[in-house]
Short mmCIF file of C-alpha atoms in Angstrom, two decimals:
data_model
loop_
_atom_site.label_atom_id
_atom_site.label_comp_id
_atom_site.label_asym_id
_atom_site.label_seq_id
_atom_site.Cartn_x
_atom_site.Cartn_y
_atom_site.Cartn_z
CA MET A 1 0.00 0.00 0.01
CA ARG A 2 1.60 3.22 -1.11
CA PRO A 3 0.59 6.68 -0.03
CA GLN A 4 -2.32 7.80 -2.20
CA ARG A 5 -0.52 10.86 -3.54
CA TYR A 6 1.03 8.83 -6.43
CA ASN A 7 -0.86 7.46 -9.41
CA ALA A 8 -0.38 3.90 -10.57
CA LEU A 9 2.17 4.79 -13.22
CA THR A 10 4.29 6.74 -10.77
CA SER A 11 4.16 3.88 -8.25
CA GLN A 12 5.10 1.37 -10.93
CA TYR A 13 8.07 3.30 -12.30
CA PHE A 14 9.25 4.37 -8.84
CA ALA A 15 9.22 0.78 -7.64
CA ALA A 16 10.99 -0.71 -10.63
CA ALA A 17 13.23 2.25 -11.48
CA ALA A 18 14.38 0.51 -14.68
CA GLY A 19 17.17 2.37 -16.42
CA ALA A 20 18.99 3.33 -13.24
CA GLY A 21 22.77 3.25 -13.45
CA VAL A 22 25.61 4.68 -15.51
CA LEU A 23 27.11 4.05 -18.93
CA GLU A 24 30.77 4.17 -19.92
CA GLY A 25 32.35 4.51 -23.34
CA ALA A 26 33.48 6.90 -26.05
CA ARG A 27 29.98 7.38 -27.39
CA VAL A 28 28.42 8.22 -23.99
CA GLY A 29 27.45 11.75 -23.13
CA ARG A 30 26.73 12.60 -19.50
CA GLY A 31 24.74 15.55 -18.21
CA ALA A 32 23.51 16.51 -14.76
CA ALA A 33 21.37 19.22 -13.18
CA GLY A 34 20.10 20.24 -9.77
CA SER A 35 21.75 19.61 -6.43
CA ARG A 36 21.23 17.25 -3.51
CA LEU A 37 21.28 20.19 -1.14
CA GLN A 38 18.29 21.64 -3.01
CA GLY A 39 16.48 18.29 -2.87
CA THR A 40 16.66 17.23 -6.52
CA TRP A 41 19.66 16.06 -8.53
CA VAL A 42 19.51 14.14 -11.81
CA GLN A 43 22.13 12.68 -14.16
CA PHE A 44 21.57 11.08 -17.54
CA ASP A 45 24.07 9.02 -19.56
CA LEU A 46 23.20 8.69 -23.27
CA GLU A 47 24.94 6.42 -25.73
CA VAL A 48 24.42 7.55 -29.31
CA HIS A 49 24.87 5.74 -32.59
CA ASN A 50 24.13 7.48 -35.94
CA GLU A 51 22.14 10.25 -34.22
CA ARG A 52 19.97 7.68 -32.41
CA ILE A 53 19.99 6.83 -28.72
CA SER A 54 21.18 3.22 -28.30
CA ALA A 55 21.29 3.23 -24.47
CA ALA A 56 20.22 5.49 -21.63
CA ARG A 57 20.72 5.41 -17.90
CA PHE A 58 19.91 7.77 -15.06
CA LEU A 59 20.82 8.52 -11.44
CA ALA A 60 18.43 10.58 -9.38
CA PHE A 61 18.20 12.02 -5.89
CA GLY A 62 14.67 13.18 -5.61
CA CYS A 63 11.06 12.43 -4.87
CA PRO A 64 9.17 9.46 -6.33
CA HIS A 65 7.83 11.59 -9.18
CA THR A 66 11.33 12.58 -10.18
CA ILE A 67 12.63 8.98 -10.09
CA ALA A 68 9.60 7.66 -11.99
CA VAL A 69 9.87 10.25 -14.74
CA CYS A 70 13.61 9.64 -15.13
CA SER A 71 12.99 5.90 -15.46
CA ARG A 72 10.25 6.46 -18.06
CA VAL A 73 12.43 8.88 -20.01
CA THR A 74 15.29 6.37 -20.34
CA GLU A 75 12.80 3.76 -21.56
CA LEU A 76 11.19 6.10 -24.10
CA ALA A 77 14.55 7.32 -25.39
CA LEU A 78 15.71 4.00 -26.80
CA GLY A 79 15.94 4.09 -30.58
CA ARG A 80 14.82 7.70 -30.83
CA GLU A 81 16.72 10.45 -32.62
CA ILE A 82 18.71 12.47 -30.19
CA HIS A 83 16.89 15.66 -29.33
CA ALA A 84 17.27 18.33 -26.63
CA SER A 85 13.74 18.11 -25.39
CA LEU A 86 12.52 15.22 -23.23
CA PRO A 87 11.03 12.19 -25.04
CA ASP A 88 7.25 12.76 -25.01
CA GLY A 89 7.78 16.28 -23.79
CA ILE A 90 7.58 17.70 -20.29
CA ASP A 91 3.83 18.49 -20.42
CA SER A 92 2.94 14.98 -21.44
CA LEU A 93 5.18 13.47 -18.79
CA ARG A 94 3.66 15.70 -16.18
CA ALA A 95 0.21 14.59 -17.17
CA GLN A 96 1.10 10.90 -17.39
CA PHE A 97 2.62 10.88 -13.90
CA ASP A 98 0.11 13.34 -12.42
CA VAL A 99 2.92 15.49 -11.12
CA PRO A 100 1.57 18.25 -8.87
CA VAL A 101 2.12 21.77 -10.02
CA GLU A 102 4.37 22.58 -7.05
CA LYS A 103 6.76 19.92 -8.32
CA LEU A 104 7.10 21.37 -11.81
CA GLY A 105 10.53 22.72 -10.89
CA ARG A 106 11.68 19.10 -10.36
CA LEU A 107 10.61 18.17 -13.89
CA LEU A 108 12.53 21.17 -15.18
CA THR A 109 15.62 19.75 -13.40
CA VAL A 110 15.01 16.47 -15.25
CA GLU A 111 14.74 18.39 -18.51
CA ASP A 112 17.93 20.32 -17.77
CA ALA A 113 19.86 17.18 -17.04
CA TRP A 114 18.51 15.61 -20.24
CA GLY A 115 19.54 18.65 -22.26
CA ALA A 116 23.03 18.61 -20.76
CA ALA A 117 23.42 14.93 -21.56
CA VAL A 118 22.24 15.46 -25.16
CA ALA A 119 24.78 18.33 -25.58
CA ALA A 120 27.52 16.17 -24.13
CA ALA A 121 26.66 13.26 -26.44
CA ARG A 122 26.70 15.59 -29.46
CA ARG A 123 30.10 16.93 -28.45
CA ARG A 124 31.32 13.33 -28.14
CA ALA A 125 30.00 12.53 -31.61
CA GLU A 126 31.71 15.56 -33.14
CA ALA A 127 35.02 14.85 -31.47
CA MET B 1 -3.10 -3.81 6.13
CA SER B 2 -2.05 -6.27 8.78
CA ALA B 3 1.10 -7.06 6.81
CA ILE B 4 2.27 -3.52 7.33
CA VAL B 5 4.06 -3.13 10.67
CA TYR B 6 2.49 -0.24 12.57
CA LEU B 7 5.16 1.92 14.23
CA ASP B 8 3.23 5.16 14.46
CA HIS B 9 1.85 4.90 17.97
CA ALA B 10 2.81 8.52 18.70
CA ALA B 11 0.26 9.55 16.08
CA THR B 12 -2.44 7.36 17.51
CA THR B 13 -3.05 3.95 19.01
CA PRO B 14 -5.69 1.30 18.39
CA VAL B 15 -8.40 1.29 21.01
CA ASP B 16 -7.91 -1.47 23.56
CA PRO B 17 -10.73 -4.01 23.12
CA ARG B 18 -11.62 -3.73 26.81
CA VAL B 19 -11.98 0.00 26.31
CA ALA B 20 -14.10 -0.41 23.19
CA ALA B 21 -16.43 -2.79 25.05
CA ALA B 22 -16.81 -0.36 27.97
CA MET B 23 -17.60 2.45 25.56
CA ALA B 24 -20.13 0.42 23.64
CA ALA B 25 -22.01 -0.21 26.89
CA CYS B 26 -22.76 3.54 27.09
CA LEU B 27 -24.31 3.98 23.67
CA THR B 28 -27.47 2.00 23.20
CA ALA B 29 -30.84 1.78 24.95
CA ASP B 30 -29.74 -1.14 27.11
CA GLY B 31 -26.71 0.81 28.31
CA ALA B 32 -25.81 4.02 30.14
CA PHE B 33 -26.87 6.31 27.29
CA GLY B 34 -28.42 9.01 29.50
CA ASN B 35 -27.20 12.55 29.79
CA PRO B 36 -24.81 12.64 32.75
CA ALA B 37 -26.19 16.01 33.72
CA SER B 38 -29.75 14.63 33.97
CA THR B 39 -29.30 13.29 37.47
CA ALA B 40 -32.99 13.62 38.29
CA HIS B 41 -33.63 10.20 36.77
CA ALA B 42 -31.94 6.82 36.73
CA TYR B 43 -30.69 7.00 33.16
CA GLY B 44 -28.81 10.22 33.78
CA GLY B 45 -27.72 8.95 37.23
CA ALA B 46 -26.12 5.86 35.71
CA ALA B 47 -24.22 7.96 33.18
CA HIS B 48 -23.21 10.44 35.88
CA SER B 49 -21.75 7.61 37.99
CA LEU B 50 -19.72 6.35 35.06
CA VAL B 51 -18.42 9.83 34.30
CA ALA B 52 -17.46 10.25 37.93
CA LYS B 53 -15.59 6.93 37.87
CA ALA B 54 -13.81 7.94 34.69
CA ARG B 55 -12.85 11.29 36.21
CA SER B 56 -11.32 9.44 39.17
CA GLN B 57 -9.43 7.04 36.88
CA VAL B 58 -7.98 9.95 34.90
CA ALA B 59 -7.11 11.85 38.06
CA ARG B 60 -5.44 8.80 39.65
CA THR B 61 -3.31 8.21 36.53
CA VAL B 62 -1.91 11.71 36.49
CA GLY B 63 -1.68 12.17 40.25
CA ALA B 64 -4.48 14.80 40.52
CA GLU B 65 -7.78 15.19 42.32
CA PRO B 66 -10.98 14.21 40.40
CA ALA B 67 -12.33 17.74 40.76
CA GLU B 68 -9.28 19.04 38.88
CA VAL B 69 -10.16 17.08 35.70
CA ILE B 70 -11.93 19.08 32.92
CA PHE B 71 -12.93 16.80 30.05
CA THR B 72 -12.39 18.22 26.58
CA SER B 73 -12.53 16.98 23.02
CA GLY B 74 -8.78 16.17 23.07
CA ALA B 75 -5.38 17.59 23.92
CA THR B 76 -5.65 20.32 21.28
CA GLU B 77 -8.75 21.78 22.90
CA ALA B 78 -7.16 21.36 26.32
CA ASP B 79 -4.05 23.24 25.18
CA ASN B 80 -6.19 25.97 23.65
CA LEU B 81 -8.29 26.31 26.81
CA ALA B 82 -5.21 26.47 29.04
CA ILE B 83 -3.24 28.95 26.94
CA LEU B 84 -6.01 31.24 25.82
CA GLY B 85 -7.93 30.88 29.05
CA ALA B 86 -5.01 31.58 31.36
CA ALA B 87 -3.63 34.38 29.27
CA GLU B 88 -7.01 36.13 29.18
CA TYR B 89 -7.72 35.51 32.89
CA TYR B 90 -4.36 36.96 33.95
CA ARG B 91 -4.23 39.62 31.23
CA SER B 92 -4.37 42.49 33.79
CA THR B 93 -1.14 41.27 35.44
CA GLY B 94 0.91 40.85 32.28
CA ARG B 95 0.93 39.99 28.61
CA HIS B 96 4.03 37.91 28.10
CA ILE B 97 4.15 34.15 27.32
CA VAL B 98 7.19 31.81 27.19
CA THR B 99 7.15 28.68 25.10
CA ALA B 100 9.51 26.67 22.84
CA ARG B 101 9.87 26.40 19.09
CA THR B 102 9.52 22.64 19.26
CA GLU B 103 6.04 22.65 20.84
CA HIS B 104 3.07 21.07 19.11
CA LYS B 105 1.00 23.26 16.85
CA ALA B 106 -1.80 23.00 19.41
CA VAL B 107 0.45 25.21 21.59
CA LEU B 108 2.17 27.32 18.97
CA ASP B 109 -1.01 28.40 17.18
CA PRO B 110 -2.81 29.68 20.27
CA CYS B 111 0.37 31.55 21.12
CA ARG B 112 0.28 33.16 17.69
CA GLU B 113 -3.37 34.03 18.28
CA LEU B 114 -2.37 35.71 21.54
CA GLU B 115 0.27 37.75 19.68
CA ARG B 116 -2.56 38.96 17.44
CA ARG B 117 -4.40 39.94 20.64
CA GLY B 118 -1.53 42.06 21.88
CA PHE B 119 0.53 39.57 23.92
CA SER B 120 4.23 39.05 23.27
CA VAL B 121 5.61 35.51 23.11
CA THR B 122 9.21 34.33 23.63
CA TYR B 123 9.98 31.18 21.64
CA LEU B 124 12.86 29.27 23.20
CA THR B 125 15.19 27.20 20.99
CA PRO B 126 16.17 23.84 22.47
CA ASP B 127 19.76 22.65 22.31
CA ARG B 128 20.90 20.04 19.81
CA ARG B 129 19.65 17.30 22.12
CA GLY B 130 16.15 18.79 21.98
CA VAL B 131 16.27 19.90 25.56
CA VAL B 132 15.02 23.25 26.85
CA GLU B 133 17.12 24.02 29.94
CA VAL B 134 15.47 25.41 33.05
CA ALA B 135 18.01 28.25 32.95
CA GLN B 136 16.68 29.24 29.50
CA VAL B 137 13.17 29.50 30.85
CA GLU B 138 14.39 31.42 33.86
CA ALA B 139 16.26 33.86 31.69
CA ALA B 140 13.20 34.41 29.50
CA LEU B 141 10.86 35.20 32.40
CA ARG B 142 9.95 38.90 32.70
CA PRO B 143 8.02 40.79 35.31
CA ASP B 144 4.97 40.69 32.95
CA THR B 145 5.19 36.97 32.18
CA VAL B 146 1.88 35.28 32.99
CA LEU B 147 2.31 31.86 31.38
CA VAL B 148 4.98 29.33 30.47
CA SER B 149 3.94 26.53 28.14
CA LEU B 150 6.29 23.59 27.70
CA MET B 151 5.52 20.04 26.61
CA HIS B 152 6.46 17.07 28.73
CA VAL B 153 7.31 14.48 26.05
CA ASN B 154 8.05 15.86 22.55
CA ASN B 155 5.83 14.20 20.01
CA GLU B 156 8.45 14.03 17.25
CA ILE B 157 11.65 13.15 19.04
CA GLY B 158 10.44 11.83 22.40
CA VAL B 159 12.62 14.05 24.56
CA ILE B 160 11.39 14.52 28.14
CA GLN B 161 11.60 18.07 29.35
CA ASP B 162 12.36 18.93 32.95
CA VAL B 163 8.91 20.31 33.70
CA ALA B 164 9.47 20.01 37.46
CA GLY B 165 12.53 22.24 37.11
CA VAL B 166 10.54 24.69 35.02
CA ALA B 167 7.74 24.63 37.62
CA GLY B 168 10.39 25.65 40.17
CA ALA B 169 11.45 28.53 38.01
CA CYS B 170 7.85 29.67 37.67
CA ALA B 171 7.37 29.43 41.42
CA ARG B 172 10.49 31.56 42.05
CA HIS B 173 9.10 34.09 39.57
CA GLY B 174 5.90 34.25 41.49
CA ARG B 175 3.41 35.18 38.76
CA ALA B 176 4.11 32.86 35.88
CA ARG B 177 1.69 29.97 35.56
CA LEU B 178 2.88 26.72 33.93
CA HIS B 179 1.01 24.79 31.28
CA VAL B 180 2.29 21.40 30.20
CA ASP B 181 1.18 19.55 27.09
CA ALA B 182 1.38 15.95 28.24
CA ALA B 183 -0.46 14.41 25.26
CA GLN B 184 2.38 11.89 24.76
CA SER B 185 3.06 11.21 28.41
CA VAL B 186 0.31 8.87 29.65
CA GLY B 187 1.51 5.29 29.45
CA LYS B 188 5.05 6.46 28.79
CA CYS B 189 6.00 8.29 32.01
CA ALA B 190 4.77 8.43 35.55
CA LEU B 191 2.92 11.69 36.25
CA ASP B 192 2.50 13.35 39.62
CA PHE B 193 0.45 16.44 38.98
CA ALA B 194 -0.07 17.27 42.66
CA GLY B 195 3.59 17.32 43.44
CA SER B 196 4.78 18.84 40.18
CA GLY B 197 3.97 22.52 40.58
CA ILE B 198 2.17 22.48 37.22
CA ASP B 199 -0.89 24.63 36.93
CA TYR B 200 -2.48 23.15 33.77
CA LEU B 201 -1.82 19.74 32.29
CA ALA B 202 -3.28 18.65 28.91
CA VAL B 203 -3.76 14.93 28.21
CA SER B 204 -5.22 12.91 25.37
CA ALA B 205 -6.95 9.51 25.28
CA HIS B 206 -6.11 8.27 21.84
CA LYS B 207 -2.34 8.20 22.44
CA ALA B 208 -2.93 5.67 25.21
CA TYR B 209 -5.25 3.08 23.55
CA GLY B 210 -8.32 5.15 24.27
CA PRO B 211 -10.73 6.74 21.80
CA LYS B 212 -10.12 9.76 19.62
CA GLY B 213 -12.18 12.83 20.41
CA VAL B 214 -11.62 13.05 24.13
CA GLY B 215 -8.95 14.50 26.36
CA ALA B 216 -8.72 16.52 29.53
CA LEU B 217 -7.21 19.61 31.01
CA ILE B 218 -6.13 19.15 34.62
CA VAL B 219 -6.44 22.48 36.41
CA SER B 220 -4.70 22.74 39.75
CA GLN B 221 -6.98 23.63 42.66
CA GLN B 222 -4.14 23.42 45.12
CA ARG B 223 -2.38 26.23 43.22
CA ALA B 224 -5.69 28.08 42.65
CA ALA B 225 -5.07 28.15 38.90
CA GLN B 226 -7.75 30.14 37.09
CA LEU B 227 -9.01 30.17 33.52
CA GLN B 228 -11.38 32.22 31.40
CA PRO B 229 -13.76 29.82 29.60
CA GLN B 230 -13.45 29.66 25.86
CA SER B 231 -16.83 28.17 25.17
CA PHE B 232 -20.27 28.85 26.62
CA GLY B 233 -23.60 27.08 26.88
CA GLY B 234 -24.51 24.76 29.71
CA GLY B 235 -21.79 25.35 32.26
CA GLN B 236 -20.57 21.81 32.38
CA GLU B 237 -17.08 20.95 33.66
CA ARG B 238 -17.08 23.67 36.32
CA GLY B 239 -18.19 26.17 33.70
CA LEU B 240 -14.87 25.88 31.95
CA ARG B 241 -15.98 23.63 29.10
CA SER B 242 -19.65 23.77 28.28
CA GLY B 243 -21.28 20.99 26.37
CA THR B 244 -22.76 17.60 27.20
CA VAL B 245 -20.06 15.29 28.55
CA PRO B 246 -19.85 12.30 26.18
CA THR B 247 -20.16 9.41 28.59
CA HIS B 248 -18.78 6.73 26.23
CA GLN B 249 -15.77 8.85 25.38
CA VAL B 250 -14.73 9.67 28.96
CA VAL B 251 -15.46 6.10 30.07
CA GLY B 252 -13.07 4.96 27.41
CA MET B 253 -10.49 7.47 28.44
CA GLY B 254 -10.72 6.55 32.08
CA LEU B 255 -10.35 2.81 31.49
CA ALA B 256 -7.52 3.33 28.91
CA PHE B 257 -5.61 5.45 31.41
CA GLU B 258 -6.09 2.92 34.17
CA ILE B 259 -4.80 0.15 31.97
CA ALA B 260 -1.86 2.25 30.77
CA ALA B 261 -0.82 3.12 34.32
CA GLY B 262 -1.14 -0.49 35.42
CA ASP B 263 2.01 -1.77 33.76
CA LEU B 264 4.01 1.40 33.20
CA GLN B 265 7.35 0.07 34.38
CA GLY B 266 7.17 -3.39 32.80
CA GLU B 267 6.01 -2.05 29.47
CA GLY B 268 8.59 0.67 29.58
CA GLN B 269 11.38 -1.81 30.06
CA ARG B 270 10.09 -4.04 27.26
CA LEU B 271 9.88 -1.14 24.84
CA ALA B 272 13.29 0.24 25.86
CA ALA B 273 14.81 -3.08 24.86
CA LEU B 274 12.98 -3.02 21.53
CA SER B 275 13.93 0.62 20.91
CA ASP B 276 17.57 -0.20 21.56
CA ARG B 277 17.36 -3.14 19.17
CA LEU B 278 15.81 -0.84 16.55
CA TRP B 279 18.45 1.88 16.93
CA ARG B 280 21.33 -0.59 16.84
CA GLY B 281 19.89 -2.10 13.65
CA LEU B 282 19.37 1.25 11.95
CA GLU B 283 22.75 2.60 13.04
CA ALA B 284 24.38 -0.42 11.38
CA LEU B 285 22.83 0.61 8.06
CA GLY B 286 25.16 3.60 7.90
CA GLY B 287 24.39 7.32 7.71
CA ALA B 288 21.84 7.16 10.51
CA LEU B 289 21.69 10.12 12.89
CA ARG B 290 19.56 9.93 16.03
CA ASN B 291 17.46 13.01 16.76
CA GLY B 292 17.09 13.87 20.41
CA ALA B 293 19.21 12.85 23.37
CA ALA B 294 18.85 9.10 23.91
CA GLU B 295 19.24 9.41 27.66
CA ARG B 296 16.37 11.95 27.80
CA CYS B 297 13.95 10.19 25.44
CA VAL B 298 11.00 7.92 26.16
CA PRO B 299 11.65 4.45 24.69
CA GLN B 300 8.46 4.59 22.68
CA ILE B 301 9.77 7.23 20.22
CA LEU B 302 12.89 6.95 18.07
CA ASN B 303 13.55 9.64 15.43
CA VAL B 304 16.34 9.09 12.96
CA SER B 305 17.62 11.13 10.02
CA PHE B 306 19.17 9.19 7.14
CA GLU B 307 21.96 10.62 5.01
CA GLY B 308 22.05 10.21 1.25
CA VAL B 309 18.31 9.79 0.60
CA GLU B 310 15.49 12.14 -0.21
CA GLY B 311 12.80 12.17 2.45
CA GLU B 312 9.64 11.72 0.38
CA SER B 313 11.15 8.83 -1.56
CA LEU B 314 12.36 7.23 1.70
CA LEU B 315 8.85 7.29 3.13
CA ALA B 316 7.32 6.02 -0.14
CA ALA B 317 9.86 3.21 -0.30
CA VAL B 318 9.22 1.96 3.21
CA SER B 319 5.47 2.49 3.30
CA GLU B 320 4.60 -0.87 1.84
CA SER B 321 6.27 -2.51 4.82
CA ILE B 322 6.02 -0.15 7.74
CA ALA B 323 3.76 2.68 8.89
CA VAL B 324 5.89 5.45 10.25
CA SER B 325 5.88 9.24 10.26
CA THR B 326 8.41 11.40 8.51
CA GLY B 327 10.10 14.72 9.02
CA SER B 328 9.34 15.47 5.44
CA ALA B 329 6.23 17.46 4.69
CA CYS B 330 6.85 17.80 0.97
CA ALA B 331 3.32 16.72 0.13
CA SER B 332 1.68 18.67 2.88
CA ALA B 333 0.08 22.06 2.52
CA THR B 334 3.06 23.77 4.12
CA GLY B 335 5.77 22.18 2.03
CA GLU B 336 8.11 22.67 4.97
CA PRO B 337 10.33 20.09 6.63
CA SER B 338 9.78 19.32 10.26
CA TYR B 339 10.09 22.58 12.30
CA VAL B 340 11.01 20.49 15.33
CA LEU B 341 14.05 18.94 13.64
CA ARG B 342 14.96 22.28 12.06
CA GLY B 343 14.72 23.73 15.59
CA LEU B 344 17.28 21.21 16.72
CA GLY B 345 19.72 22.44 14.09
CA ARG B 346 19.27 19.72 11.49
CA ASP B 347 19.59 21.08 7.94
CA GLU B 348 16.63 20.97 5.61
CA ARG B 349 17.67 17.76 3.85
CA LEU B 350 18.28 15.79 7.03
CA ALA B 351 15.10 17.13 8.55
CA GLU B 352 13.21 15.85 5.50
CA SER B 353 14.91 12.48 5.44
CA SER B 354 13.96 11.54 8.96
CA LEU B 355 11.63 8.84 10.14
CA ARG B 356 9.81 8.73 13.47
CA PHE B 357 9.38 5.19 14.74
CA SER B 358 6.96 5.04 17.63
CA LEU B 359 6.54 1.73 19.37
CA GLY B 360 3.54 0.53 21.24
CA ARG B 361 1.81 -2.23 23.08
CA PRO B 362 1.44 -4.54 20.01
CA THR B 363 5.08 -4.08 18.94
CA GLY B 364 7.33 -7.14 19.12
CA ALA B 365 10.87 -8.07 18.18
CA ALA B 366 9.71 -9.39 14.79
CA ASP B 367 8.21 -5.98 14.00
CA ILE B 368 11.48 -4.27 14.87
CA ASP B 369 13.48 -6.64 12.68
CA ALA B 370 10.98 -6.15 9.82
CA ALA B 371 11.37 -2.39 10.16
CA ILE B 372 15.16 -2.57 10.08
CA GLY B 373 14.94 -4.76 6.96
CA ALA B 374 12.52 -2.42 5.24
CA VAL B 375 14.57 0.67 5.95
CA GLY B 376 17.78 -1.14 4.91
CA ARG B 377 16.30 -2.17 1.56
CA ALA B 378 14.96 1.34 0.95
CA LEU B 379 18.26 3.04 1.85
CA GLY B 380 20.25 0.64 -0.32
CA ARG B 381 17.98 1.14 -3.31
CA LEU B 382 17.64 4.90 -3.09
CA ARG B 383 21.33 5.42 -2.48
CA ARG B 384 22.14 3.26 -5.49
CA LEU B 385 19.59 5.23 -7.54
CA SER B 386 21.32 8.48 -6.69
CA GLY B 387 24.87 7.21 -6.90
CA CYS B 388 25.35 8.19 -3.29
CA ARG B 389 27.86 6.46 -1.04
CA VAL B 390 27.47 6.74 2.74
#
């Protein structure tokens, strides 16, 4: 029995947290945003082949919504073209996970970490 | 829900079946359902007798006289009645109150209301152990101080304050009355109201295996403590708390208190051993910081902050296995971490990532081991998820 403040999708992704971890390699770009002191910190590792994401991992210090969204993002990203905005978009993710408006800042941290990882992956590809 | 280990007895306790049975006998036509004020007939007389017995049981448990017991709807109402009632009664002699930042909202909010009415309030900060020293209270007293309000057992960290020492300071001052919120005390500590020097003592039934919705304010007659009533209409409870006395509620409270007082020492020793087992298990998980001075805490309450995890996720991760409270209030209306833990000097993150384990009569060693296991699994998972090493 989880507290009622999370919808089923949030509970499912928070519990499983698939996609957690780190990636290593020449094709991996890493980006992070937020801070533990502020309560939310997120890191994404993206492995890119031919402009498409072949692997994605995350680390997150944050609330269940933050962890669930990060997990979903790494799942959605696989096989997609690399793009600075979050797979499915922040508004759609917020709706899917029923993220309360006061937590919007945490989703923006997820988006910032994603954007930083995409930029790092592109730099790796160009190098 | 039975698979979830309940370790939130400081929030509330299940009603003892003996108490529930006694209450039920006051509700229906074949029981003592009469109005206890209607003593002109047998129905009212029967209820009156039960209320009188309950008053004696409550008084005996806290070391007071039955006539000093004013039944209320709970400790919150008792706190409000004491603070607002005493401040207004003694208003002509002074308008200064002393309390602590770590008090329950049932004390802090009436104090804020008094500030709106022109009183000034000094909010003492406890030391890092959670203790308010008598010297702090003494130093805060002013010639115009009319009331000191300090809780006996803190509801979040379990620290026992030296209320007898504070009563001494109030006595030396001469004018300051002492109110003590003892909502967490019954069944955890022995109380001796008569010998304590306390003027007003607030107690609650549902923290001691009694029903919700009933409590009492003990008002010292020996010390001639006075109050201005805060509600009107009927003049029950010596005119200090109007309204029909709910026989079933006070009967439940009386019996619950009598049972709680019956095995205070034995139960205290049993829970102290379990609390020690819990703390040793949690400490071994790493990054566990105990809140409140162990040597000053009741064994029923253990509050621990955990490093390297976010508070809301910690609570969510353990909530399938154990029912505990948290220092995190992320999802609450305030969005603020525990003001009690912040008052002890914990930073915001550690205040949020704290769990209050409160043990009770049904708690056994298997529950403690289950709790340690659940917290260990949650910490391990969340720390891995954040790449945090502790």
